[in-house]
CSV table of C-alpha atoms and ligand atoms in Angstrom, one decimal:
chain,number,residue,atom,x,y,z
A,67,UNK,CA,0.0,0.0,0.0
A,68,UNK,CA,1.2,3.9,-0.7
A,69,UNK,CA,0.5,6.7,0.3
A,70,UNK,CA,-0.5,10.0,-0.3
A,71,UNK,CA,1.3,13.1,-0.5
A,72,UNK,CA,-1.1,15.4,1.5
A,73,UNK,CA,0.2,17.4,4.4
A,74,UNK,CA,1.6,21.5,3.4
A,75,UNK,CA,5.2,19.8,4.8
A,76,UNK,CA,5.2,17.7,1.5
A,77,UNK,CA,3.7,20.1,-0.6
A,78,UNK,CA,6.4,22.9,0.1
A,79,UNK,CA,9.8,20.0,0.0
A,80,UNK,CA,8.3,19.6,-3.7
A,81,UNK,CA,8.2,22.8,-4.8
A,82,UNK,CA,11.7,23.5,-2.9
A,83,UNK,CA,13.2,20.5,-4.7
A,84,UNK,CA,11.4,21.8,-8.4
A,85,UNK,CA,12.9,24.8,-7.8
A,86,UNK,CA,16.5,23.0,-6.9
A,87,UNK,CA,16.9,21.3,-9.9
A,88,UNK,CA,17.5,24.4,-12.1
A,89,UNK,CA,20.8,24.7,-9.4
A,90,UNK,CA,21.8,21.1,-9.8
A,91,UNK,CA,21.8,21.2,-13.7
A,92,UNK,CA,23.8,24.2,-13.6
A,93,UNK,CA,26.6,22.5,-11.1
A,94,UNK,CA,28.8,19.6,-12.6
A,95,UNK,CA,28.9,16.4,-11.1
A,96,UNK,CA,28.3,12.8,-10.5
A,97,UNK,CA,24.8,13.0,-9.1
A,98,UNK,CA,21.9,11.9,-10.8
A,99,UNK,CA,18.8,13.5,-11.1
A,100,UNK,CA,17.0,10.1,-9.7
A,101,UNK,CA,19.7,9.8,-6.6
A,102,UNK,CA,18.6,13.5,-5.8
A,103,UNK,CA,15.0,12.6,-5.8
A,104,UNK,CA,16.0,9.8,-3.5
A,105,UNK,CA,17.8,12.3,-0.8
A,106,UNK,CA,15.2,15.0,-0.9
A,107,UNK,CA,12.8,11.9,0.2
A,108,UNK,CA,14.6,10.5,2.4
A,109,UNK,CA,15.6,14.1,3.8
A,110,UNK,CA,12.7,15.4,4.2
A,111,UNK,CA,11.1,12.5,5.6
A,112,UNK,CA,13.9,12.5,8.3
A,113,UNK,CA,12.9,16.3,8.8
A,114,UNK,CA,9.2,14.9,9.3
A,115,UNK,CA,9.8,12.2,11.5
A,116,UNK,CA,12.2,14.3,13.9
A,117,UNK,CA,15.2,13.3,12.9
A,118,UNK,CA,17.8,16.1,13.1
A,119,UNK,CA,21.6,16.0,13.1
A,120,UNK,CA,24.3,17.2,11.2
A,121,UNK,CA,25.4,16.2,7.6
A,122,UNK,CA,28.4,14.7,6.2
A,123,UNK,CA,30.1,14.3,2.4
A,124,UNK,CA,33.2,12.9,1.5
A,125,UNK,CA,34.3,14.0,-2.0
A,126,UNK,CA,32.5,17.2,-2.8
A,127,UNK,CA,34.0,17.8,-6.1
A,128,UNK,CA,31.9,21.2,-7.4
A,129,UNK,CA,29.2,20.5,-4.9
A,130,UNK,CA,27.0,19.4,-6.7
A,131,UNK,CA,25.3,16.7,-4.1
A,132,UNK,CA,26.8,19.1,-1.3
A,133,UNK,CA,24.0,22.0,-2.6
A,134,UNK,CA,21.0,19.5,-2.3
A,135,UNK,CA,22.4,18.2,1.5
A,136,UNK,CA,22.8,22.6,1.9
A,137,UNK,CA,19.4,22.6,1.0
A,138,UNK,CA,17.9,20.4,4.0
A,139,UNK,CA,20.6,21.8,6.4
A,140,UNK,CA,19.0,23.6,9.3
A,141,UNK,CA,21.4,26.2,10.1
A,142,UNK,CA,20.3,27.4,13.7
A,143,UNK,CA,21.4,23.7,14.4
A,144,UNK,CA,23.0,21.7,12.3
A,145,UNK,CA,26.3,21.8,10.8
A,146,UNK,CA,27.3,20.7,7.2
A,147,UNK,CA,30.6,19.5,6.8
A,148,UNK,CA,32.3,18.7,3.9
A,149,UNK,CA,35.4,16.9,2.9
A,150,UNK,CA,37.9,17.0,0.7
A,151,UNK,CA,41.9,16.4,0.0
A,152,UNK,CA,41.6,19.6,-2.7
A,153,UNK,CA,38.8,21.8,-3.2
A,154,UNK,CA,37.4,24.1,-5.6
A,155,UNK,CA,36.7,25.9,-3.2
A,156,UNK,CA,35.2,29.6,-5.0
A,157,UNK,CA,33.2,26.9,-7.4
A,158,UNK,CA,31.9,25.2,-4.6
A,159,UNK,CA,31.2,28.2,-2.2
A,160,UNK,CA,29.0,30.0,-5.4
A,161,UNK,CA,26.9,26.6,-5.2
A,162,UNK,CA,26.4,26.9,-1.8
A,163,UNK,CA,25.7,30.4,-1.8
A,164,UNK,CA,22.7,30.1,-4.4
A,165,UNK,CA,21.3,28.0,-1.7
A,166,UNK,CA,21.8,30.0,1.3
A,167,UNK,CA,21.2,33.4,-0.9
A,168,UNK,CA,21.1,36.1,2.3
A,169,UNK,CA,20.1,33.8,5.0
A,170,UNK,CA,22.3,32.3,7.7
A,171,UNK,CA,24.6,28.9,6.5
A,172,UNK,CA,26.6,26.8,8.5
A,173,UNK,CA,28.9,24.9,6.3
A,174,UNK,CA,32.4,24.4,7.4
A,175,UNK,CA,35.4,23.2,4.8
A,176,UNK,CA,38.0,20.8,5.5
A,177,UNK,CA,40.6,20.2,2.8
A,178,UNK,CA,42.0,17.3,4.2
A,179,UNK,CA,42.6,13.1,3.4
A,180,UNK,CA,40.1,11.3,4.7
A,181,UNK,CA,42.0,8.6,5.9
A,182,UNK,CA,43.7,10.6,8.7
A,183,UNK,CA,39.9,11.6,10.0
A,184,UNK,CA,39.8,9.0,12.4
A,185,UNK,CA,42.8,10.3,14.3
A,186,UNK,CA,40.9,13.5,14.1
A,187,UNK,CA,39.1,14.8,17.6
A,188,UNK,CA,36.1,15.8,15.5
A,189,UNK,CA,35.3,11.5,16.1
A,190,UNK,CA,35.2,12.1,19.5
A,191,UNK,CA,33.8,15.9,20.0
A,192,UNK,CA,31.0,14.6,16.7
A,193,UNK,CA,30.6,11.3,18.4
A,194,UNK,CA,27.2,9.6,16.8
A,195,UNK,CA,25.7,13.4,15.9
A,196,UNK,CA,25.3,12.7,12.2
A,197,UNK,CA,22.0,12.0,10.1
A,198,UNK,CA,23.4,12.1,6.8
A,199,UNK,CA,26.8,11.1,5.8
A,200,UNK,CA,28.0,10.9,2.0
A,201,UNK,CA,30.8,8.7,1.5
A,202,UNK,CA,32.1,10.1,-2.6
A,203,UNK,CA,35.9,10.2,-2.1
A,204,UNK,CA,38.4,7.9,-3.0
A,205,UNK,CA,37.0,5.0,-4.6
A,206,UNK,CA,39.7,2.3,-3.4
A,207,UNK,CA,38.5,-0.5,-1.4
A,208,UNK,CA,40.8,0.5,1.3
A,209,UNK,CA,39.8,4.0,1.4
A,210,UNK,CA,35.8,3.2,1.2
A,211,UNK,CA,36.7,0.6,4.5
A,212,UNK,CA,38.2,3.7,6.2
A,213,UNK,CA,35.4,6.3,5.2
A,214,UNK,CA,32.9,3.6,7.0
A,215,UNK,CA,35.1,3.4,9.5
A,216,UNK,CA,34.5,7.2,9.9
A,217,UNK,CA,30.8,6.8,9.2
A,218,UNK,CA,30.7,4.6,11.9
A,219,UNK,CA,31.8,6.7,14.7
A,220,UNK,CA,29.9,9.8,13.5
A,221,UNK,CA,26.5,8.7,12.1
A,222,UNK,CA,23.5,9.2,14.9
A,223,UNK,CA,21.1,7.0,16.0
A,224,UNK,CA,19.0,7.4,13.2
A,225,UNK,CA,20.8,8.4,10.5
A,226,UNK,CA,21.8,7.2,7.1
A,227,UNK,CA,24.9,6.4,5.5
A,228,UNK,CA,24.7,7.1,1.4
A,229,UNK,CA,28.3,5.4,-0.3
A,230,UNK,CA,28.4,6.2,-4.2
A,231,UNK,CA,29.2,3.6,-6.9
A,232,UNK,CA,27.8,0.8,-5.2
A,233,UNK,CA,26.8,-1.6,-8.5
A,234,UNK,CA,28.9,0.8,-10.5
A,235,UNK,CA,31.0,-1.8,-12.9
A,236,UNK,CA,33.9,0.7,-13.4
A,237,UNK,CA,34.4,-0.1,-9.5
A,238,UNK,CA,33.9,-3.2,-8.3
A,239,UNK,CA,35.7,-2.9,-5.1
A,240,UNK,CA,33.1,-0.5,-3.5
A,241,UNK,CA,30.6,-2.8,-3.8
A,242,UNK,CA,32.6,-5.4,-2.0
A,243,UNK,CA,34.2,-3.1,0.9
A,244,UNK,CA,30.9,-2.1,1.4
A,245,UNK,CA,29.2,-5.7,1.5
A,246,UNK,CA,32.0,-6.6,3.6
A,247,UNK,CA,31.9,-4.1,6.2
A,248,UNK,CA,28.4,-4.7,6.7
A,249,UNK,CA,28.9,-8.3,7.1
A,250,UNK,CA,31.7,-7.5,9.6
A,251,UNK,CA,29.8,-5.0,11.7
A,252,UNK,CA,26.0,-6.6,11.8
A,253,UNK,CA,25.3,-4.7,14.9
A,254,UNK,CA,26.3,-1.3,13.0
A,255,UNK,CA,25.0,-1.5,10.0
A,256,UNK,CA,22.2,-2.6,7.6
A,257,UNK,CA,21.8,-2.1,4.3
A,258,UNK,CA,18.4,-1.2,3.5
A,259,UNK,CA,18.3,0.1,0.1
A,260,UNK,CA,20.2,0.2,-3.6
A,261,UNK,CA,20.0,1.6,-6.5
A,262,UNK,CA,21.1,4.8,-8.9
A,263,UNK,CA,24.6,3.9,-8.0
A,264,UNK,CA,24.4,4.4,-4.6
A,265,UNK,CA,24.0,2.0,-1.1
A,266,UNK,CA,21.8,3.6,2.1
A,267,UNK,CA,22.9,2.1,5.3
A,268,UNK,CA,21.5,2.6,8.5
A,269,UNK,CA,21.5,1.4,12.0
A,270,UNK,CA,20.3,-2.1,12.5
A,271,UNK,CA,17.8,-1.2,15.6
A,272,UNK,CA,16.2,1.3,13.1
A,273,UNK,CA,16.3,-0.2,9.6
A,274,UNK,CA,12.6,-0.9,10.3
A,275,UNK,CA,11.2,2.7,9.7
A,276,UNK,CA,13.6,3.1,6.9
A,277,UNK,CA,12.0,-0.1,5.1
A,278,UNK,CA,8.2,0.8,6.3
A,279,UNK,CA,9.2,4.2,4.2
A,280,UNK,CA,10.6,2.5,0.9
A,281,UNK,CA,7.5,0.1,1.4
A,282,UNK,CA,4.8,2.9,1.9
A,283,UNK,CA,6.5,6.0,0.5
A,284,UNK,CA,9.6,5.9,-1.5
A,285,UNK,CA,7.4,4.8,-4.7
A,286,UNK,CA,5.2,8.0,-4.0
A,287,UNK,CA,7.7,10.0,-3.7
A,288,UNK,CA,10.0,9.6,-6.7
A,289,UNK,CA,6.3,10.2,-8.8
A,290,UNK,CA,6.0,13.5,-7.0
A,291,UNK,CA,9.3,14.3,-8.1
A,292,UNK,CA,9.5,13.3,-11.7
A,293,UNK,CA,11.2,10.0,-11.4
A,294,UNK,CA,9.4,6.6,-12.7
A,295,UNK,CA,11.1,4.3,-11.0
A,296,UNK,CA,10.7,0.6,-9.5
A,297,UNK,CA,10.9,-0.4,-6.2
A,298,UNK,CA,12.5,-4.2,-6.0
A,299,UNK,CA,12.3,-6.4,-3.2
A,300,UNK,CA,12.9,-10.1,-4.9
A,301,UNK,CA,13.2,-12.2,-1.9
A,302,UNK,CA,11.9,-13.0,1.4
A,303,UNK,CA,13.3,-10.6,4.7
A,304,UNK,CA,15.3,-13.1,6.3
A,305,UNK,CA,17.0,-14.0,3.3
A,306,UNK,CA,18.4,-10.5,2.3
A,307,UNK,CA,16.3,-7.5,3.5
A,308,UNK,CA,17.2,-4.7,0.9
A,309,UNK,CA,14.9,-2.5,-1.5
A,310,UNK,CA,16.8,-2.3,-4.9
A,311,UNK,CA,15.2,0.8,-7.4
A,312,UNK,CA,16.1,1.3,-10.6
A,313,UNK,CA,14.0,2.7,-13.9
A,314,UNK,CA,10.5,1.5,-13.8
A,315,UNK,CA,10.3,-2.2,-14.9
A,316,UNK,CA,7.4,-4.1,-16.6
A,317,UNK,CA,5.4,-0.8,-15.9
A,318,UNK,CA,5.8,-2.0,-12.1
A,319,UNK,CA,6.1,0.8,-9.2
A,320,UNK,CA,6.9,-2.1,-6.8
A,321,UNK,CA,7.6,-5.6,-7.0
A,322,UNK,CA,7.7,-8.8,-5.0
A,323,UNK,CA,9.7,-11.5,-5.6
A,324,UNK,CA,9.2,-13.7,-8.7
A,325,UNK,CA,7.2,-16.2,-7.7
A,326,UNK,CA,5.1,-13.3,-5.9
A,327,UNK,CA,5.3,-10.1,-7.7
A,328,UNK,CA,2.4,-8.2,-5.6
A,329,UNK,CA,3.9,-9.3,-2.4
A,330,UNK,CA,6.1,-6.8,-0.7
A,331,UNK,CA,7.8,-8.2,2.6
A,332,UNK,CA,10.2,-6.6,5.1
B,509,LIG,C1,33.4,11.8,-7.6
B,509,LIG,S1,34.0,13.2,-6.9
B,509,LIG,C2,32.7,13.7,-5.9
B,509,LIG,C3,31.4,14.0,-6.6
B,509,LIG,C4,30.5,14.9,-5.9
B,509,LIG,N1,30.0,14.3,-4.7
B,509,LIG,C5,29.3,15.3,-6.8
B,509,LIG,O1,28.2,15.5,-6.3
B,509,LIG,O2,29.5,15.6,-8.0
B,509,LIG,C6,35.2,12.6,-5.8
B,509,LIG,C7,35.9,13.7,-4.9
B,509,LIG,O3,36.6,13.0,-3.9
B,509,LIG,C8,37.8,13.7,-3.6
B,509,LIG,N2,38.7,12.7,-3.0
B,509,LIG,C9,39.3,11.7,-3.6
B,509,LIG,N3,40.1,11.0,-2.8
B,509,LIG,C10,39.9,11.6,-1.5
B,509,LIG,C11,40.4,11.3,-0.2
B,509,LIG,N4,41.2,10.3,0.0
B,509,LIG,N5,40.0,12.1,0.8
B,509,LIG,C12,39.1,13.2,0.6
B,509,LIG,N6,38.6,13.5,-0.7
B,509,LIG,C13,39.0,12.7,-1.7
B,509,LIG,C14,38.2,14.3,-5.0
B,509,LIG,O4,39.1,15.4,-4.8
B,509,LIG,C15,36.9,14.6,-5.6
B,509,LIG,O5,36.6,16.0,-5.4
């Protein structure tokens, strides 16, 4: 069953995120249109369900995904952080600046490796105060490992972790590191949903709400936003519990596993 988009809260993320997309076509980048329907979801659900925190991304490049995560910021109270060994950094501050326009921000710019964040004291001051964390940077096995290593520390309760190129063929070794680390930190991390190129991760003790919204609302929402897409969930919870979404299939919004295509289980 889906929902309906209904309450002025929805209503006004639409028209924020219409009005968006003339930014993100002017900013290059690796960030599809469909992943950015997927955030602004998944953000502004978050924002509806009281989840608040500070957000996270690892390879900014021009800022392209860094203007839609500036978007949801709240900047009386969360911080957005964003990493990078070598910025472009007036590219990358015009971006952020068509966001803010005259209002407040509260961005802050560290030009830095991400493998010596761990030794950083930001782990311990930042400790778990993250609901959204991009991990876009170095696309080595070793490095993705570390960057979920950072993840791990700083992601909140109930946040989300977003890594990019899972299922990307030109980089097969983030989709393994990232299988991998899950597998070797089940009480950490769960991965709930994939597709677009990208993996969502989230705490185990929460995934629940995250795969009640891709069940109920993720189909809704990529409508509302321009995106025909198809929700895929091919096999029973205990076996692997993980949406896939990818461009809409057999004129299917959602669909079960083979055997049971209108048959949605988490
Ligand atoms: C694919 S781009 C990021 C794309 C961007 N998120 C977007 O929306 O278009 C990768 C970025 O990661 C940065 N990077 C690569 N290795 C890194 C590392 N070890 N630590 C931090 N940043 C790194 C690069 O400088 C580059 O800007």
């Amino acid at each position: 069953m889906s929902t309906t988009i209904t309450t002025a809260a929805q209503v006004g993320a639409l028209t924020r995120f219409a009005e968006h997309l003339d930014l993100h076509h002017r900013i290059e980048g690796w960030f599809s249109v469909e992943s950015a329907a997927a955030w602004d979801a998944m953000l502004s659900w978050q924002r509806r369900n009281g989840v608040s925190g500070n957000l996270l991304e690892i390879g900014v490049w021009k800022g392209k995904s860094a203007a839609l995560l500036a978007l949801h910021s709240d900047p009386s109270s969360e911080v957005l952080l964003l990493v990078d060994k070598q910025f472009d950094q007036p590219t990358v501050e015009r971006a952020l600046g068509e966001v803010y326009g005259d209002g407040p921000s509260s961005y802050q710019m560290l030009e830095t490796d991400s493998r010596v964040l761990l030794r950083d004291t930001m782990m311990v001051d930042a400790f778990e105060s993250f609901r959204w964390i991009h991990i876009d940077g170095e696309h080595s096995a070793r490095a993705v490992m570390n960057d979920l290593e950072v993840a791990n520390g700083l992601l909140a309760d109930d946040g989300v972790v977003c890594v990019d190129d899972y299922f990307n063929f030109l980089y097969p070794q983030v989709t393994e590191a990232v299988n991998r680390y899950v597998r070797e930190n089940p009480d950490d991390f769960a991965l709930f949903l994939c597709g677009y190129n990208k993996a969502y991760l989230t705490r185990p003790h929460r995934v629940h709400r995250y795969l009640e919204f891709c069940k109920t609302e993720l189909c809704t929402e990529f409508e509302a936003r321009g995106v025909e897409a198809t929700l895929a969930k091919t096999t029973l919870p205990a076996e692997m519990n993980t949406f896939g979404m990818g461009p809409r299939f057999n004129d299917q919004p959602m669909r079960g596993p083979d055997w049971d295509q209108d048959t949605v289980r988490i």
